[in-house]
XYZ file of C-alpha atoms in Angstrom:
601
model
C -21.025 21.971 -2.030
C -17.636 19.986 -1.348
C -17.457 17.375 1.261
C -13.855 17.413 3.052
C -12.573 14.195 4.860
C -9.383 13.912 6.378
C -7.199 10.826 7.351
C -3.261 10.315 8.483
C -1.804 7.296 6.892
C 1.476 5.344 8.057
C 2.776 4.850 4.572
C 3.261 7.780 2.169
C 4.189 5.197 -0.805
C 1.038 3.265 -0.594
C -1.165 6.165 -0.492
C 0.011 7.808 -3.339
C 0.140 4.634 -5.326
C -3.387 4.291 -4.284
C -4.577 7.851 -5.498
C -2.488 7.616 -9.026
C -3.844 4.117 -9.877
C -7.572 5.375 -9.607
C -7.121 8.280 -11.888
C -8.078 8.367 -15.555
C -5.609 9.307 -18.366
C -7.214 12.602 -18.453
C -7.606 13.692 -14.944
C -5.602 16.737 -13.933
C -2.490 16.280 -11.379
C -0.691 19.277 -9.587
C 1.724 19.528 -6.822
C 3.555 22.146 -4.732
C 7.316 21.421 -3.600
C 7.675 17.864 -5.008
C 7.046 16.103 -8.140
C 3.445 15.497 -9.703
C 4.186 12.093 -10.026
C 3.661 8.746 -8.056
C 7.395 7.964 -7.910
C 8.728 11.479 -8.097
C 6.529 12.626 -5.154
C 7.407 9.355 -3.035
C 11.054 10.125 -3.462
C 10.506 13.778 -2.678
C 8.384 13.239 0.456
C 11.164 10.619 1.707
C 13.896 13.054 1.187
C 12.562 15.551 3.600
C 12.043 12.871 6.034
C 15.741 12.183 5.630
C 16.619 15.631 5.789
C 15.091 15.854 9.509
C 16.201 12.343 10.583
C 12.400 11.426 11.045
C 11.684 7.711 11.117
C 8.487 7.406 13.280
C 4.677 8.422 12.839
C 2.500 9.121 9.753
C 4.140 9.850 6.587
C 1.038 11.422 4.787
C -1.980 13.490 5.245
C -4.547 12.688 3.158
C -7.666 14.903 2.312
C -10.456 14.089 0.131
C -12.443 17.361 -1.061
C -15.553 15.868 -3.194
C -18.456 17.442 -4.956
C -21.812 15.536 -5.667
C -22.894 14.283 -9.378
C -25.067 17.439 -10.002
C -22.643 19.856 -9.179
C -19.773 17.742 -10.632
C -21.776 18.530 -14.211
C -21.114 22.356 -13.713
C -17.496 22.334 -13.029
C -14.496 21.359 -15.167
C -11.882 18.728 -13.775
C -9.388 21.670 -14.338
C -11.497 23.726 -11.900
C -11.616 21.087 -9.186
C -8.042 20.409 -9.188
C -7.508 24.162 -8.811
C -9.988 24.494 -5.942
C -7.869 21.734 -4.154
C -4.577 23.481 -4.898
C -5.956 26.522 -3.435
C -7.077 24.442 -0.268
C -3.647 22.824 0.346
C -2.094 26.062 -0.208
C -3.729 28.015 2.198
C -3.614 25.316 4.880
C -0.369 23.594 4.534
C 2.203 26.344 3.442
C 5.703 25.255 3.740
C 4.863 21.492 3.067
C 4.913 18.948 0.070
C 1.621 18.118 -1.370
C -0.294 16.547 -4.420
C -3.329 17.410 -5.494
C -5.090 14.282 -7.994
C -8.257 14.735 -9.285
C -10.601 11.747 -9.801
C -13.706 11.939 -12.242
C -14.403 8.356 -12.799
C -17.581 8.029 -10.486
C -19.263 11.156 -11.535
C -18.483 12.313 -8.353
C -15.617 14.877 -8.949
C -13.279 14.733 -6.136
C -9.813 15.708 -5.219
C -6.957 13.291 -3.473
C -4.585 15.918 -1.421
C -1.677 13.644 -0.334
C 0.527 15.973 2.164
C 3.794 15.630 3.715
C 3.182 16.285 7.334
C 6.908 17.134 7.705
C 7.539 20.818 7.163
C 10.300 21.220 4.429
C 12.270 24.235 6.281
C 12.037 23.146 10.032
C 10.944 19.719 10.172
C 8.067 20.710 12.235
C 5.420 17.890 12.090
C 1.674 18.754 11.535
C -0.162 16.972 14.615
C -2.489 14.377 14.130
C -5.774 16.098 15.422
C -9.476 16.495 14.481
C -9.260 20.372 14.295
C -7.977 20.111 11.242
C -10.973 19.040 9.595
C -13.100 22.024 10.713
C -10.559 24.476 9.509
C -10.363 22.565 6.348
C -14.172 22.607 5.591
C -14.260 26.413 6.622
C -11.585 27.047 3.777
C -13.076 24.782 1.284
C -16.530 26.711 1.848
C -14.845 29.751 0.864
C -13.351 28.494 -1.958
C -16.606 27.505 -2.947
C -18.796 30.478 -2.299
C -15.996 32.418 -4.447
C -17.066 30.146 -7.673
C -20.649 30.422 -7.025
C -20.634 26.506 -5.849
C -23.099 25.829 -2.728
C -21.910 25.052 0.754
C -23.158 22.769 3.447
C -25.801 24.091 5.646
C -23.890 24.849 9.042
C -26.967 23.543 10.842
C -27.106 20.485 9.044
C -23.249 20.021 9.424
C -23.398 20.710 13.103
C -26.132 17.834 13.818
C -24.087 15.320 11.329
C -21.138 15.831 13.524
C -23.028 15.444 16.439
C -24.900 12.230 15.228
C -23.856 9.165 16.884
C -21.478 6.757 14.999
C -24.097 3.917 15.023
C -26.510 6.066 13.286
C -23.764 7.277 10.580
C -23.117 3.452 10.072
C -26.882 3.104 9.261
C -26.703 6.020 6.931
C -23.802 4.500 4.804
C -25.714 1.170 4.672
C -29.118 2.589 3.900
C -28.948 1.979 0.273
C -29.241 -1.922 0.581
C -32.437 -2.154 2.392
C -35.733 -3.009 0.509
C -37.120 -0.392 3.051
C -34.862 2.486 0.994
C -35.895 1.475 -2.173
C -39.688 1.417 -1.203
C -39.170 5.184 -0.235
C -37.341 6.107 -3.273
C -40.124 4.806 -5.569
C -42.709 6.444 -3.376
C -40.783 9.383 -3.958
C -41.380 9.403 -7.694
C -45.123 8.649 -7.211
C -45.193 11.449 -4.646
C -43.796 13.959 -6.976
C -46.338 13.516 -9.748
C -49.382 12.464 -8.483
C -52.468 14.219 -7.254
C -54.889 11.597 -5.981
C -54.413 8.388 -4.100
C -55.235 6.468 -6.811
C -52.623 7.882 -9.090
C -50.010 7.456 -6.284
C -51.092 3.781 -5.923
C -51.277 2.968 -9.345
C -47.723 4.491 -10.090
C -46.302 2.511 -7.220
C -47.880 -0.740 -8.101
C -45.900 -0.310 -11.672
C -42.816 -0.126 -9.604
C -43.566 -3.086 -7.637
C -45.119 -1.692 -4.167
C -48.506 -2.256 -3.526
C -50.754 0.352 -1.679
C -53.575 0.275 0.589
C -55.166 3.283 1.359
C -57.784 3.093 4.625
C -59.626 5.752 6.409
C -57.152 6.093 8.804
C -54.044 4.665 7.510
C -52.218 3.848 4.721
C -49.820 0.944 4.350
C -47.111 -0.529 1.659
C -46.432 -3.848 0.299
C -42.820 -4.636 -1.293
C -43.067 -7.243 -3.822
C -41.725 -10.837 -2.668
C -42.612 -9.722 1.241
C -45.556 -10.918 3.041
C -45.436 -8.070 5.669
C -46.785 -4.350 4.874
C -45.101 -1.314 6.267
C -47.324 1.671 7.395
C -46.776 4.710 6.119
C -45.825 6.828 9.436
C -43.327 3.818 9.898
C -41.988 4.244 6.511
C -41.363 8.171 7.238
C -43.777 11.182 7.837
C -43.616 12.118 3.998
C -45.545 8.684 3.038
C -48.211 8.916 5.756
C -51.686 10.297 4.660
C -51.074 13.977 6.223
C -48.120 14.800 4.051
C -49.238 12.893 0.961
C -52.592 14.919 0.627
C -50.391 18.032 0.898
C -48.529 17.104 -1.826
C -51.254 15.743 -3.916
C -52.515 19.576 -3.422
C -49.291 21.443 -4.342
C -48.628 19.085 -7.392
C -52.262 20.406 -8.829
C -51.112 23.763 -8.019
C -47.794 23.425 -9.973
C -49.372 21.382 -12.758
C -51.866 24.225 -13.290
C -49.292 26.897 -13.781
C -48.026 24.818 -16.684
C -50.990 24.488 -18.345
C -49.462 24.911 -21.674
C -47.046 21.693 -21.562
C -49.983 19.166 -21.656
C -50.281 18.952 -25.339
C -46.814 17.827 -25.550
C -46.378 16.065 -22.005
C -49.690 13.762 -22.549
C -50.429 13.874 -26.055
C -54.161 12.189 -26.745
C -55.071 12.880 -23.004
C -54.057 16.642 -22.404
C -57.970 17.494 -22.524
C -58.834 15.218 -19.639
C -55.776 16.256 -17.930
C -56.444 19.611 -17.851
C -59.778 19.285 -17.015
C -58.883 16.973 -13.864
C -56.474 20.260 -12.970
C -59.039 22.803 -13.534
C -61.293 21.086 -11.553
C -59.120 20.919 -8.398
C -60.863 23.471 -6.539
C -63.389 20.885 -6.279
C -61.522 17.789 -5.522
C -61.509 15.651 -2.122
C -57.897 15.043 -1.808
C -58.826 12.775 0.870
C -60.686 10.576 -1.198
C -59.589 7.123 -2.477
C -60.963 3.850 -4.051
C -60.829 1.474 -1.209
C -59.795 -2.173 -1.256
C -60.938 -4.500 1.070
C -58.647 -6.611 3.333
C -59.758 -10.067 2.225
C -58.581 -9.093 -1.657
C -55.505 -9.189 -3.529
C -53.653 -5.928 -3.107
C -52.634 -5.704 -6.561
C -55.381 -3.563 -8.535
C -55.949 -3.368 -12.410
C -55.208 0.283 -13.271
C -58.395 1.912 -14.207
C -59.042 4.113 -17.414
C -60.205 6.779 -15.763
C -57.074 6.963 -13.441
C -54.557 6.613 -16.361
C -56.237 9.570 -18.349
C -56.990 11.873 -16.294
C -53.129 11.517 -14.654
C -50.749 14.230 -15.391
C -48.116 11.774 -15.202
C -48.113 8.923 -18.043
C -48.490 5.953 -15.748
C -49.021 3.552 -18.555
C -45.132 4.255 -19.495
C -44.153 2.708 -16.080
C -46.324 -0.482 -17.055
C -44.747 -0.767 -20.376
C -41.024 -0.230 -19.106
C -41.696 -2.842 -16.010
C -42.739 -5.629 -18.657
C -39.868 -5.356 -20.992
C -37.622 -8.002 -20.993
C -34.461 -8.158 -18.571
C -32.399 -10.834 -20.090
C -32.720 -9.035 -23.718
C -31.419 -6.072 -22.285
C -28.409 -7.744 -20.165
C -27.661 -9.756 -23.241
C -27.341 -6.901 -25.445
C -25.410 -4.946 -23.067
C -22.721 -8.129 -22.589
C -23.821 -8.622 -18.997
C -22.936 -12.193 -18.254
C -25.381 -14.664 -17.117
C -25.182 -18.105 -15.906
C -27.565 -20.837 -14.326
C -27.389 -22.227 -10.552
C -27.718 -25.329 -9.019
C -31.235 -24.536 -9.049
C -32.099 -24.126 -12.415
C -32.361 -20.327 -12.179
C -30.867 -17.859 -14.104
C -28.384 -15.431 -12.212
C -25.881 -12.486 -13.123
C -22.450 -14.813 -13.287
C -20.799 -12.314 -11.182
C -23.449 -11.424 -8.945
C -24.743 -14.991 -8.234
C -27.116 -13.441 -5.506
C -29.508 -11.934 -8.342
C -31.733 -14.143 -9.752
C -32.789 -12.844 -13.188
C -36.352 -13.517 -14.415
C -37.740 -12.352 -17.732
C -39.685 -9.034 -16.354
C -38.096 -9.373 -12.703
C -34.957 -9.296 -10.725
C -34.404 -10.623 -7.017
C -31.306 -9.938 -4.617
C -31.425 -12.360 -2.538
C -29.081 -11.190 -0.111
C -31.504 -8.053 0.874
C -34.742 -9.250 -0.553
C -34.817 -6.342 -2.825
C -36.745 -6.714 -6.131
C -37.372 -4.788 -9.182
C -38.129 -4.592 -13.197
C -35.844 -3.400 -16.026
C -36.807 0.121 -14.834
C -34.094 -0.248 -11.748
C -31.632 -2.282 -14.209
C -31.193 0.601 -16.522
C -31.281 3.111 -13.864
C -28.093 1.511 -11.989
C -26.398 0.756 -15.150
C -26.870 3.915 -16.947
C -26.790 6.046 -13.666
C -30.343 7.382 -14.479
C -33.301 8.423 -12.382
C -36.006 6.271 -12.204
C -38.011 8.411 -14.506
C -35.011 8.888 -16.988
C -34.931 5.259 -16.909
C -38.794 4.762 -17.992
C -37.929 7.453 -20.858
C -34.999 5.439 -22.096
C -36.834 2.116 -22.238
C -40.000 3.259 -23.672
C -37.991 6.138 -26.131
C -40.270 8.273 -24.757
C -37.880 11.019 -24.419
C -40.318 13.790 -23.674
C -40.729 12.409 -20.307
C -37.708 13.881 -18.798
C -39.193 16.804 -19.277
C -41.276 16.340 -16.004
C -37.736 16.926 -14.258
C -36.839 19.917 -16.374
C -40.332 21.447 -15.104
C -41.148 19.891 -12.031
C -38.352 18.787 -10.443
C -35.859 15.767 -10.468
C -36.210 12.753 -8.192
C -32.911 11.457 -7.368
C -32.231 7.570 -6.509
C -30.566 7.597 -2.871
C -30.279 3.590 -2.650
C -28.738 1.186 -5.270
C -29.754 -2.871 -4.547
C -26.483 -3.990 -6.454
C -24.028 -3.019 -8.944
C -24.222 -4.525 -12.463
C -20.899 -6.259 -13.301
C -18.723 -5.087 -15.817
C -18.063 -7.456 -18.640
C -14.263 -6.817 -18.427
C -13.138 -8.446 -14.930
C -9.412 -7.900 -13.711
C -6.997 -9.620 -15.631
C -3.658 -11.493 -14.405
C -1.627 -8.669 -14.629
C -4.033 -5.957 -12.860
C -4.959 -8.723 -10.104
C -1.369 -9.427 -9.326
C -0.719 -5.442 -9.012
C -3.652 -5.100 -6.755
C -2.405 -8.023 -4.523
C 0.808 -6.275 -4.152
C -0.786 -3.161 -3.372
C -2.930 -4.636 -0.636
C 0.229 -7.042 0.798
C 2.568 -4.079 0.956
C -0.366 -1.651 2.838
C 0.388 -3.875 5.674
C 4.268 -4.514 5.482
C 4.163 -7.823 3.724
C 6.384 -8.452 0.628
C 4.766 -7.634 -2.457
C 6.634 -10.465 -4.181
C 3.922 -12.937 -2.791
C 1.536 -11.281 -4.734
C 1.256 -13.645 -7.949
C 1.479 -16.862 -5.134
C -1.552 -15.388 -3.282
C -3.547 -15.135 -6.784
C -2.184 -18.447 -8.338
C -3.301 -20.312 -5.253
C -6.872 -19.791 -5.669
C -7.313 -18.221 -2.159
C -7.591 -15.016 -3.252
C -8.682 -13.023 -6.236
C -9.465 -9.525 -7.324
C -13.050 -8.825 -8.162
C -13.930 -6.412 -10.849
C -14.411 -3.847 -8.594
C -10.627 -3.863 -7.594
C -11.500 -5.616 -4.247
C -9.382 -8.670 -2.579
C -11.705 -11.487 -2.013
C -10.219 -14.396 0.254
C -12.157 -17.464 -0.397
C -11.863 -21.258 0.563
C -10.347 -23.333 -2.072
C -11.473 -20.821 -4.507
C -15.221 -21.311 -3.760
C -17.801 -18.821 -2.802
C -19.406 -20.902 -0.228
C -16.908 -19.233 2.371
C -15.461 -15.793 1.946
C -14.105 -12.409 3.120
C -13.877 -9.075 0.968
C -11.679 -5.936 1.289
C -12.328 -2.947 -0.445
C -10.307 0.646 -0.405
C -11.989 3.453 1.107
C -11.526 7.051 -0.208
C -8.346 6.892 1.522
C -6.753 4.005 0.111
C -7.303 1.683 3.563
C -8.390 -1.941 3.038
C -11.643 -2.186 5.071
C -13.995 -5.354 5.264
C -16.777 -4.816 2.906
C -18.614 -8.265 3.078
C -18.034 -11.854 4.394
C -19.892 -15.094 4.227
C -19.488 -18.215 6.362
C -16.476 -17.152 8.032
C -16.655 -19.740 10.775
C -14.973 -22.050 8.438
C -11.126 -21.458 7.840
C -9.344 -20.041 4.949
C -6.736 -22.469 4.617
C -5.095 -25.182 6.814
C -1.992 -27.331 6.512
C -1.057 -30.502 8.237
C 2.228 -30.627 9.934
C 4.404 -33.318 11.244
C 4.756 -31.906 14.750
C 1.976 -31.695 17.427
C 1.632 -27.857 17.572
C -0.689 -25.847 15.562
C 0.270 -22.355 14.184
C -3.004 -20.377 14.243
C -3.375 -17.033 12.378
C -6.700 -15.016 13.278
C -6.586 -13.180 9.614
C -5.573 -13.555 6.147
C -2.874 -10.440 6.748
C -1.051 -11.718 9.657
C -0.356 -15.066 7.596
C 0.679 -13.084 4.617
C 3.117 -11.382 6.498
C 4.780 -13.723 8.396
C 5.276 -16.402 5.448
C 6.387 -15.964 2.019
C 5.500 -17.687 -1.560
C 4.932 -21.021 0.075
C 2.049 -19.400 1.938
C -0.982 -21.379 0.395
C 1.310 -24.730 -0.377
C 0.222 -28.012 1.154
C 3.436 -29.834 1.886
C 4.548 -31.357 5.244
C 5.706 -28.848 7.634
C 6.862 -29.116 10.990
C 3.989 -27.179 12.348
C 0.459 -27.424 11.696
C -1.271 -24.281 9.954
C -4.765 -22.914 10.723
C -5.331 -19.313 8.843
C -9.118 -17.779 9.586
C -10.748 -15.260 8.100
C -11.403 -13.443 11.095
C -11.127 -14.333 14.914
C -13.685 -17.321 15.980
C -13.280 -20.383 17.788
C -16.142 -22.300 15.729
C -13.225 -23.058 13.115
C -10.370 -24.157 15.465
C -13.007 -26.369 17.489
C -13.259 -28.254 14.058
C -9.740 -28.330 13.305
C -8.833 -30.023 16.447
C -11.435 -32.593 16.299
C -10.196 -33.624 13.059
C -6.275 -33.495 14.217
C -6.430 -35.198 17.399
C -2.330 -35.301 17.643
C -2.246 -31.603 18.051
C -1.450 -30.801 22.052
C -0.185 -27.327 21.468
C -1.489 -23.889 20.010
C 0.582 -21.055 19.369
C -0.943 -17.844 18.194
C 0.791 -15.861 15.673
C -0.377 -12.106 15.978
C -0.339 -9.604 12.967
C 2.992 -7.777 14.812
C 4.123 -10.601 17.587
C 6.219 -7.792 19.343
C 3.053 -5.783 19.740
C -0.237 -7.501 19.936
C -3.386 -5.134 19.310
C -6.112 -4.870 22.013
C -7.976 -7.048 19.943
C -5.437 -9.560 19.556
C -4.757 -9.779 23.208
C -8.501 -10.521 24.064
C -8.827 -13.306 21.471
C -5.625 -15.066 23.042
C -7.656 -14.750 26.384
C -10.293 -16.206 25.034
C -7.970 -19.294 23.561
C -5.920 -19.601 26.844
C -9.455 -20.006 28.703
C -11.228 -22.209 26.173
C -8.309 -24.662 25.392
C -6.034 -24.343 28.060
C -8.857 -25.871 30.381
C -9.234 -28.556 27.822
C -5.427 -29.777 28.469
C -4.196 -27.854 25.571
C -0.938 -25.751 25.909
C -1.650 -22.212 24.598
C 1.051 -19.863 23.821
C 1.932 -16.930 21.955
C 3.956 -17.633 18.777
C 7.527 -16.374 19.237
C 8.374 -13.323 16.780
C 10.810 -15.283 14.920
C 8.445 -18.078 14.655
C 8.784 -19.498 11.111
C 6.561 -21.628 8.953
C 9.219 -24.362 7.792
C 9.436 -27.640 6.076
C 11.198 -30.318 7.377
C 13.405 -28.070 9.607
C 14.302 -25.539 6.520
C 13.275 -22.035 6.881
C 10.854 -20.736 4.406
C 10.433 -17.045 5.058
C 11.358 -14.619 2.574
């Protein structure tokens, strides 16, 4: 099924640059009424705007049409591009558009960039949400015509009505240990026929289980507080689990001819247990007293009678993580506590058989590392580590259990080089109207760098103690992706005068100044650049510089401050005006100067 989203972008050039930058050399590109190249389409879009003397409004409509990883394996990149062209031709006749297909993520998707200005009449396509519904309907028709699936209408309607706060939770759920616990329980639930098998599989994946007469509880490795099954979700409570055990027995019995191959050596015990299912009490379990340890030694009877080879999970979980990372050129380092960490993910602590993400409190074994690194399911990861390729037959015959969450992504061994970093920084600066020539100075200053995932990270003095990271979304817009300790300033510079020129974001500072942005030289104005609007950094700065008498706030667009900037300015006036400071808005032509000489570009 294809997911369709839409965005209206102010700058066509930066939008086109973004989508062409992200394509592989073999990814197909097509267009209508304009060139299929980045520079050519940019020029052609501008020509139509000039023809009709249009200077204002959005310059591009950005439609993303994407397919899931499983369906992407069934269609070729060329077919994906053709479906994007059909969608654009049917909905945007008489307009210029470019369809750029991306395949790098394993989820094939089209970026459809449309000039909203009609070629003949110069009529603009209005910026309205109604386009999204119609585009999705056409996209579904295109998919059905090619034998592809479509989204269930009721499911789509429920999602469209979902509050934005809930959607945000849905988007962020991959970083939660609860989500990790659920996906591991999903694997155990798919291949278990008793509580003892279920608990033993989960224990091998780092989740302890205690079954009691009325309840079932889960304890994630490294945590001290358990989660009840009814809190984890209905699928993980006793009633649903016992129904799954019974259904699994029936599925396994229907494939009796497989067990000699899937469980060599134990097939007799497995078949006996399956054939005896009519007498089985699916509510039965081995009790674990509350005063004892949660972790239990897997019994021989459980291992032999289980259709799923539980011992393979235990062997995989005991494999060496550092050995795998070294073999695959993932750099390790040692932090100030003497712990081994991922060099480019210092919050991930590596032990011989265990990793810990100190940010979101998730943990795991090499099983999770390999699954993430090679984009595998947990079962495929176990098969890879142990060399037991036949394990994947469980997915073939009994269904695949997909991973739905990711604790972290392994860093690539090839970080962004200088040239690519400057190019990315220039694209970022250009996106908000700044001078891209500042990019090399920005990267060279040590206050910003481009990460191995193409994100812009602003850091205080090049450190990781305080930072703000921005990433591009599917539409090429730069959004905040993570931050740490942003109550500290990004940059400050002492001036010869008594006024403080205040910038609430790195973007507003970069747009105002030029190549001398982060150079500490004597200036007429004192300068303070924040990661984001907050007063704590200002308080500290004023304490350290008692000679400052005046605060001049410089908005991103001085002629037209945003509502958020006006609100922050009101806080500044109330907080510091009452303390004797003169608080005002910087004039639109205010320059950052040294000794009276203009230093703006």
